[in-house]
Amino acid sequence: MASEKSKILIIGGTGYIGKFVVWASARSGHPTFALVRDLVPTDPEKAKLVQGFKDSGVTLVKGDLNDHESLVNAIKGVDVVISTVGGAQIADQIKIIKAIKEAGNVKRFLPSEFGSDVDRVHTVEPAKSIFGLKASIRRSIEAEGIPFTIVSSNYFAGYFLPTLGQPAPPTDKVIILGDGNVKGVFVDENDVGTYTIKAVEDPRTLNKVLYLKPPANILTYNEVVSLYEKKSGKKFERIYVPEEQVLKQIQESPFPINIVLSINHSVFVKGDQTNFEIEPSFGVEASELYPDVKYATVEEILSRYI
């Protein structure tokens, strides 16, 4: 007899990456629960999203990170907890950890990571502090002995590719940090959801970092621009910004531009998504573990926008 699929609770499911994780969980046949502050949100977009969850068979659970009892009760009803909370709530995940410890039944916790591996980056402020908070949450999970999987999904393709990392879709020029020859990793948000849910019951991902590095999507900034040019038929002037100037811009830019610049400095100047080997002692790679997943390539994703 086939074993029952794990019950999954997603905290932060109405956020940017959270909705993709919720949909992937529902699609995969896992009993899926989404923690929401309001069962009937007043915001029209959020209300539409929540209704979509319900239509997909997702159970809405009323709760809040600041309501310990509601958190514990929600967690007691599931096997796996996935946090996809946004940057402002990264530190608040300590409350999820406490609730998981009290509930005592969780087989796997996936904290809100979904970016570069924060234990292997060379970041400057303000990204350094944000990544430091994520790292401190990892240390708390380890200290409490909670079974975990970290999802390092690298760059959200839907965030970067439509504009090539510019404030708006380019028309005649593209500003590139560094020399444009450092490789980044671009992953479609739907695939982030799919790979995340694949990992929740997999013994190979237990207490490991799951890196999302689809081979066709490991590209330099220059290569991505060339693909965009090929698709659009346009030719852009490429303006390269040396590291010294990038660091100066980070210091002089207002929030949140300084955060975006400091993350891009880490990815495209320091090469923090591709400058290390994945060792079996700490990590595994998703496209190797799950070759059945037909991930969206950068070229395919660009076709949606051009």
CSV table of C-alpha atoms in Angstrom, one decimal:
chain,number,residue,atom,x,y,z
A,1,MET,CA,0.0,0.0,0.0
A,2,ALA,CA,1.4,3.4,-1.0
A,3,SER,CA,2.3,5.6,1.9
A,4,GLU,CA,0.4,8.8,2.4
A,5,LYS,CA,2.0,12.0,1.3
A,6,SER,CA,3.2,14.4,3.9
A,7,LYS,CA,0.9,17.2,5.0
A,8,ILE,CA,2.6,20.5,4.3
A,9,LEU,CA,2.1,23.9,5.9
A,10,ILE,CA,3.3,27.0,4.1
A,11,ILE,CA,3.9,30.2,6.1
A,12,GLY,CA,4.1,33.3,3.9
A,13,GLY,CA,2.2,31.6,1.0
A,14,THR,CA,0.7,34.8,-0.4
A,15,GLY,CA,4.2,36.3,-0.9
A,16,TYR,CA,6.3,36.5,-4.1
A,17,ILE,CA,7.8,33.0,-4.0
A,18,GLY,CA,5.3,31.6,-1.5
A,19,LYS,CA,2.5,31.3,-4.0
A,20,PHE,CA,4.6,29.2,-6.3
A,21,VAL,CA,5.4,26.8,-3.5
A,22,VAL,CA,1.7,26.6,-2.5
A,23,TRP,CA,0.7,25.8,-6.1
A,24,ALA,CA,3.4,23.2,-6.5
A,25,SER,CA,2.4,21.5,-3.2
A,26,ALA,CA,-1.3,21.4,-4.3
A,27,ARG,CA,-0.4,20.1,-7.8
A,28,SER,CA,1.8,17.3,-6.3
A,29,GLY,CA,-1.1,15.9,-4.3
A,30,HIS,CA,0.2,16.8,-0.8
A,31,PRO,CA,-2.5,17.8,1.6
A,32,THR,CA,-1.6,21.5,1.6
A,33,PHE,CA,-2.2,24.2,4.3
A,34,ALA,CA,-1.5,27.9,4.0
A,35,LEU,CA,-1.2,30.0,7.1
A,36,VAL,CA,-3.0,33.4,6.5
A,37,ARG,CA,-3.7,36.3,8.8
A,38,ASP,CA,-7.1,36.9,7.2
A,39,LEU,CA,-9.2,34.1,5.7
A,40,VAL,CA,-11.0,36.9,3.7
A,41,PRO,CA,-8.3,39.5,2.8
A,42,THR,CA,-9.5,43.0,2.1
A,43,ASP,CA,-6.8,43.5,-0.5
A,44,PRO,CA,-8.3,42.5,-3.9
A,45,GLU,CA,-5.2,40.9,-5.3
A,46,LYS,CA,-4.5,38.9,-2.1
A,47,ALA,CA,-8.2,37.9,-2.0
A,48,LYS,CA,-8.0,36.6,-5.5
A,49,LEU,CA,-4.8,34.7,-4.7
A,50,VAL,CA,-6.4,33.1,-1.6
A,51,GLN,CA,-9.5,32.2,-3.5
A,52,GLY,CA,-7.2,30.5,-6.1
A,53,PHE,CA,-5.6,28.5,-3.3
A,54,LYS,CA,-9.0,27.3,-2.1
A,55,ASP,CA,-10.0,26.4,-5.6
A,56,SER,CA,-6.8,24.3,-5.8
A,57,GLY,CA,-7.8,22.3,-2.7
A,58,VAL,CA,-5.5,24.2,-0.3
A,59,THR,CA,-6.8,24.5,3.3
A,60,LEU,CA,-6.5,28.0,4.8
A,61,VAL,CA,-5.4,28.2,8.4
A,62,LYS,CA,-5.9,31.4,10.3
A,63,GLY,CA,-2.7,32.3,12.2
A,64,ASP,CA,0.1,34.7,12.7
A,65,LEU,CA,3.8,34.6,13.5
A,66,ASN,CA,3.0,36.8,16.6
A,67,ASP,CA,0.4,34.4,17.8
A,68,HIS,CA,2.3,31.5,19.3
A,69,GLU,CA,-0.7,29.4,20.1
A,70,SER,CA,-2.1,29.7,16.5
A,71,LEU,CA,1.3,28.7,15.1
A,72,VAL,CA,1.6,25.6,17.4
A,73,ASN,CA,-1.9,24.5,16.5
A,74,ALA,CA,-1.3,24.9,12.8
A,75,ILE,CA,2.0,23.0,13.0
A,76,LYS,CA,0.6,20.1,15.0
A,77,GLY,CA,-1.7,19.2,12.1
A,78,VAL,CA,1.1,18.8,9.5
A,79,ASP,CA,4.4,16.9,8.9
A,80,VAL,CA,6.4,19.5,7.0
A,81,VAL,CA,6.7,23.3,7.5
A,82,ILE,CA,7.9,25.6,4.7
A,83,SER,CA,8.6,29.2,5.4
A,84,THR,CA,8.5,31.7,2.5
A,85,VAL,CA,8.3,34.9,4.5
A,86,GLY,CA,9.8,38.1,3.1
A,87,GLY,CA,12.9,39.9,4.1
A,88,ALA,CA,11.3,41.9,6.8
A,89,GLN,CA,10.2,38.7,8.7
A,90,ILE,CA,13.4,36.6,8.3
A,91,ALA,CA,14.3,37.2,12.0
A,92,ASP,CA,10.8,36.4,13.1
A,93,GLN,CA,11.3,32.8,12.0
A,94,ILE,CA,12.7,32.2,15.4
A,95,LYS,CA,9.1,32.1,16.5
A,96,ILE,CA,8.4,29.3,14.0
A,97,ILE,CA,11.4,27.4,15.4
A,98,LYS,CA,10.0,27.7,18.9
A,99,ALA,CA,6.5,26.6,17.8
A,100,ILE,CA,8.0,23.6,15.9
A,101,LYS,CA,9.9,22.6,19.1
A,102,GLU,CA,6.7,22.8,21.2
A,103,ALA,CA,4.6,20.9,18.6
A,104,GLY,CA,7.2,18.1,18.5
A,105,ASN,CA,5.9,16.4,15.4
A,106,VAL,CA,7.6,18.1,12.4
A,107,LYS,CA,9.6,15.8,10.1
A,108,ARG,CA,11.1,18.6,8.1
A,109,PHE,CA,11.5,22.4,8.2
A,110,LEU,CA,12.4,24.5,5.2
A,111,PRO,CA,13.2,28.1,6.3
A,112,SER,CA,12.8,31.1,4.0
A,113,GLU,CA,16.0,31.1,2.0
A,114,PHE,CA,15.4,30.9,-1.8
A,115,GLY,CA,18.5,32.8,-3.0
A,116,SER,CA,22.2,32.4,-2.9
A,117,ASP,CA,23.7,30.1,-0.2
A,118,VAL,CA,24.2,32.6,2.7
A,119,ASP,CA,27.0,30.4,4.2
A,120,ARG,CA,29.1,30.8,1.0
A,121,VAL,CA,28.8,34.5,-0.1
A,122,HIS,CA,31.0,37.5,-0.1
A,123,THR,CA,28.5,40.3,0.4
A,124,VAL,CA,28.8,43.9,1.4
A,125,GLU,CA,26.1,45.9,3.3
A,126,PRO,CA,23.2,46.1,3.3
A,127,ALA,CA,22.8,42.5,1.8
A,128,LYS,CA,25.4,41.3,4.3
A,129,SER,CA,23.1,41.9,7.3
A,130,ILE,CA,20.1,40.3,5.5
A,131,PHE,CA,22.1,37.2,4.6
A,132,GLY,CA,23.5,37.2,8.2
A,133,LEU,CA,20.0,36.9,9.6
A,134,LYS,CA,19.3,34.0,7.3
A,135,ALA,CA,22.5,32.3,8.5
A,136,SER,CA,21.6,32.9,12.1
A,137,ILE,CA,18.2,31.2,11.5
A,138,ARG,CA,20.1,28.2,10.1
A,139,ARG,CA,22.3,28.0,13.2
A,140,SER,CA,19.1,28.1,15.4
A,141,ILE,CA,17.5,25.3,13.5
A,142,GLU,CA,20.7,23.2,13.8
A,143,ALA,CA,21.1,24.0,17.5
A,144,GLU,CA,17.5,22.8,18.2
A,145,GLY,CA,18.0,19.6,16.3
A,146,ILE,CA,15.1,20.2,13.9
A,147,PRO,CA,15.3,18.2,10.6
A,148,PHE,CA,15.7,20.7,7.8
A,149,THR,CA,16.3,21.3,4.1
A,150,ILE,CA,17.7,24.6,2.8
A,151,VAL,CA,16.6,25.6,-0.7
A,152,SER,CA,19.2,27.7,-2.5
A,153,SER,CA,17.3,28.7,-5.6
A,154,ASN,CA,19.8,31.4,-6.7
A,155,TYR,CA,18.3,34.2,-8.9
A,156,PHE,CA,14.5,34.4,-9.5
A,157,ALA,CA,14.3,34.4,-13.3
A,158,GLY,CA,11.0,36.3,-13.4
A,159,TYR,CA,12.6,39.1,-11.4
A,160,PHE,CA,15.7,39.5,-13.4
A,161,LEU,CA,15.1,38.4,-17.0
A,162,PRO,CA,12.3,40.7,-18.2
A,163,THR,CA,14.4,43.8,-17.6
A,164,LEU,CA,17.9,42.3,-17.7
A,165,GLY,CA,18.3,43.7,-14.2
A,166,GLN,CA,17.6,47.2,-15.3
A,167,PRO,CA,15.0,49.5,-13.7
A,168,ALA,CA,12.8,49.0,-16.8
A,169,PRO,CA,13.0,46.8,-20.0
A,170,PRO,CA,16.0,48.1,-21.9
A,171,THR,CA,15.6,50.1,-25.1
A,172,ASP,CA,19.1,51.0,-26.2
A,173,LYS,CA,21.6,50.3,-23.5
A,174,VAL,CA,22.2,47.8,-20.7
A,175,ILE,CA,24.2,48.6,-17.5
A,176,ILE,CA,26.3,45.6,-16.4
A,177,LEU,CA,28.0,45.2,-13.1
A,178,GLY,CA,31.6,44.1,-13.4
A,179,ASP,CA,32.9,42.7,-16.7
A,180,GLY,CA,29.8,40.7,-17.5
A,181,ASN,CA,31.7,37.4,-17.6
A,182,VAL,CA,30.8,36.0,-14.2
A,183,LYS,CA,28.2,33.3,-14.2
A,184,GLY,CA,24.9,33.5,-12.3
A,185,VAL,CA,22.1,31.0,-12.0
A,186,PHE,CA,18.6,31.9,-13.1
A,187,VAL,CA,15.6,29.7,-12.0
A,188,ASP,CA,12.0,30.0,-13.1
A,189,GLU,CA,9.8,30.6,-10.1
A,190,ASN,CA,7.5,27.7,-11.0
A,191,ASP,CA,10.5,25.4,-11.0
A,192,VAL,CA,11.5,26.7,-7.5
A,193,GLY,CA,8.2,25.6,-6.3
A,194,THR,CA,8.4,22.2,-8.0
A,195,TYR,CA,11.9,21.4,-6.8
A,196,THR,CA,11.1,22.6,-3.2
A,197,ILE,CA,8.1,20.2,-2.9
A,198,LYS,CA,10.1,17.3,-4.5
A,199,ALA,CA,12.6,17.7,-1.6
A,200,VAL,CA,10.3,17.6,1.4
A,201,GLU,CA,10.2,13.8,1.8
A,202,ASP,CA,13.5,13.0,0.1
A,203,PRO,CA,16.1,11.4,2.5
A,204,ARG,CA,18.8,12.7,0.2
A,205,THR,CA,18.0,16.3,1.1
A,206,LEU,CA,17.7,15.8,4.8
A,207,ASN,CA,19.9,18.3,6.7
A,208,LYS,CA,21.4,19.5,3.4
A,209,VAL,CA,21.3,22.4,1.1
A,210,LEU,CA,19.3,21.7,-2.1
A,211,TYR,CA,21.0,23.9,-4.8
A,212,LEU,CA,18.9,24.7,-7.9
A,213,LYS,CA,21.4,24.9,-10.7
A,214,PRO,CA,19.8,23.9,-13.9
A,215,PRO,CA,22.8,23.4,-16.3
A,216,ALA,CA,21.2,25.4,-19.2
A,217,ASN,CA,20.6,28.4,-16.9
A,218,ILE,CA,24.1,28.9,-15.6
A,219,LEU,CA,25.0,32.0,-17.7
A,220,THR,CA,27.1,35.2,-17.6
A,221,TYR,CA,25.4,38.6,-17.7
A,222,ASN,CA,26.9,39.0,-21.2
A,223,GLU,CA,25.3,35.7,-22.3
A,224,VAL,CA,21.9,36.6,-21.0
A,225,VAL,CA,22.1,40.0,-22.8
A,226,SER,CA,23.1,38.2,-26.0
A,227,LEU,CA,20.1,35.8,-25.7
A,228,TYR,CA,17.8,38.8,-25.2
A,229,GLU,CA,19.2,40.5,-28.2
A,230,LYS,CA,18.8,37.4,-30.3
A,231,LYS,CA,15.1,37.0,-29.2
A,232,SER,CA,14.2,40.7,-29.6
A,233,GLY,CA,16.3,41.6,-32.7
A,234,LYS,CA,17.7,44.6,-30.8
A,235,LYS,CA,21.3,45.4,-30.2
A,236,PHE,CA,22.2,47.1,-26.9
A,237,GLU,CA,25.1,49.3,-26.0
A,238,ARG,CA,26.7,47.5,-23.0
A,239,ILE,CA,28.0,49.8,-20.2
A,240,TYR,CA,30.3,48.0,-17.8
A,241,VAL,CA,30.6,49.3,-14.2
A,242,PRO,CA,33.9,48.4,-12.5
A,243,GLU,CA,33.7,47.0,-8.9
A,244,GLU,CA,35.0,50.2,-7.3
A,245,GLN,CA,32.2,52.2,-8.8
A,246,VAL,CA,29.6,49.5,-7.9
A,247,LEU,CA,30.7,49.7,-4.3
A,248,LYS,CA,30.4,53.5,-4.4
A,249,GLN,CA,26.9,53.3,-5.9
A,250,ILE,CA,25.8,50.9,-3.1
A,251,GLN,CA,26.9,53.3,-0.4
A,252,GLU,CA,25.3,56.3,-2.1
A,253,SER,CA,22.0,54.6,-3.2
A,254,PRO,CA,18.8,54.8,-1.1
A,255,PHE,CA,16.8,51.8,0.2
A,256,PRO,CA,15.9,49.4,-1.4
A,257,ILE,CA,18.2,50.1,-4.4
A,258,ASN,CA,21.2,49.6,-2.2
A,259,ILE,CA,20.0,46.1,-1.3
A,260,VAL,CA,19.5,45.1,-5.0
A,261,LEU,CA,22.9,46.5,-5.9
A,262,SER,CA,24.7,44.7,-3.1
A,263,ILE,CA,23.0,41.4,-4.0
A,264,ASN,CA,23.9,41.9,-7.7
A,265,HIS,CA,27.5,42.7,-6.6
A,266,SER,CA,27.6,39.4,-4.8
A,267,VAL,CA,26.2,37.5,-7.8
A,268,PHE,CA,27.8,39.2,-10.9
A,269,VAL,CA,31.0,40.6,-9.5
A,270,LYS,CA,32.0,38.1,-6.8
A,271,GLY,CA,30.4,35.1,-8.5
A,272,ASP,CA,28.8,33.8,-5.3
A,273,GLN,CA,26.3,31.5,-7.0
A,274,THR,CA,29.0,29.6,-9.0
A,275,ASN,CA,32.4,30.0,-7.3
A,276,PHE,CA,32.3,26.9,-5.2
A,277,GLU,CA,31.8,23.1,-5.7
A,278,ILE,CA,28.8,21.4,-4.1
A,279,GLU,CA,30.2,18.8,-1.7
A,280,PRO,CA,28.1,15.8,-0.6
A,281,SER,CA,28.8,16.7,3.0
A,282,PHE,CA,26.6,19.8,2.8
A,283,GLY,CA,24.6,19.8,-0.4
A,284,VAL,CA,22.9,18.2,-3.4
A,285,GLU,CA,21.8,19.6,-6.8
A,286,ALA,CA,18.2,19.5,-7.8
A,287,SER,CA,18.4,18.8,-11.5
A,288,GLU,CA,20.6,15.8,-10.8
A,289,LEU,CA,18.3,14.5,-8.1
A,290,TYR,CA,15.1,15.1,-10.1
A,291,PRO,CA,16.0,14.6,-13.8
A,292,ASP,CA,12.3,14.1,-14.5
A,293,VAL,CA,11.6,17.8,-13.9
A,294,LYS,CA,11.6,19.6,-17.3
A,295,TYR,CA,12.8,23.0,-16.1
A,296,ALA,CA,12.3,26.2,-18.0
A,297,THR,CA,15.4,27.4,-19.7
A,298,VAL,CA,16.5,31.1,-19.8
A,299,GLU,CA,15.7,31.1,-23.5
A,300,GLU,CA,12.2,29.8,-22.9
A,301,ILE,CA,11.6,32.2,-20.1
A,302,LEU,CA,12.7,35.2,-22.2
A,303,SER,CA,10.2,34.2,-24.9
A,304,ARG,CA,7.4,35.0,-22.5
A,305,TYR,CA,8.5,38.6,-22.3
A,306,ILE,CA,9.8,39.4,-25.8
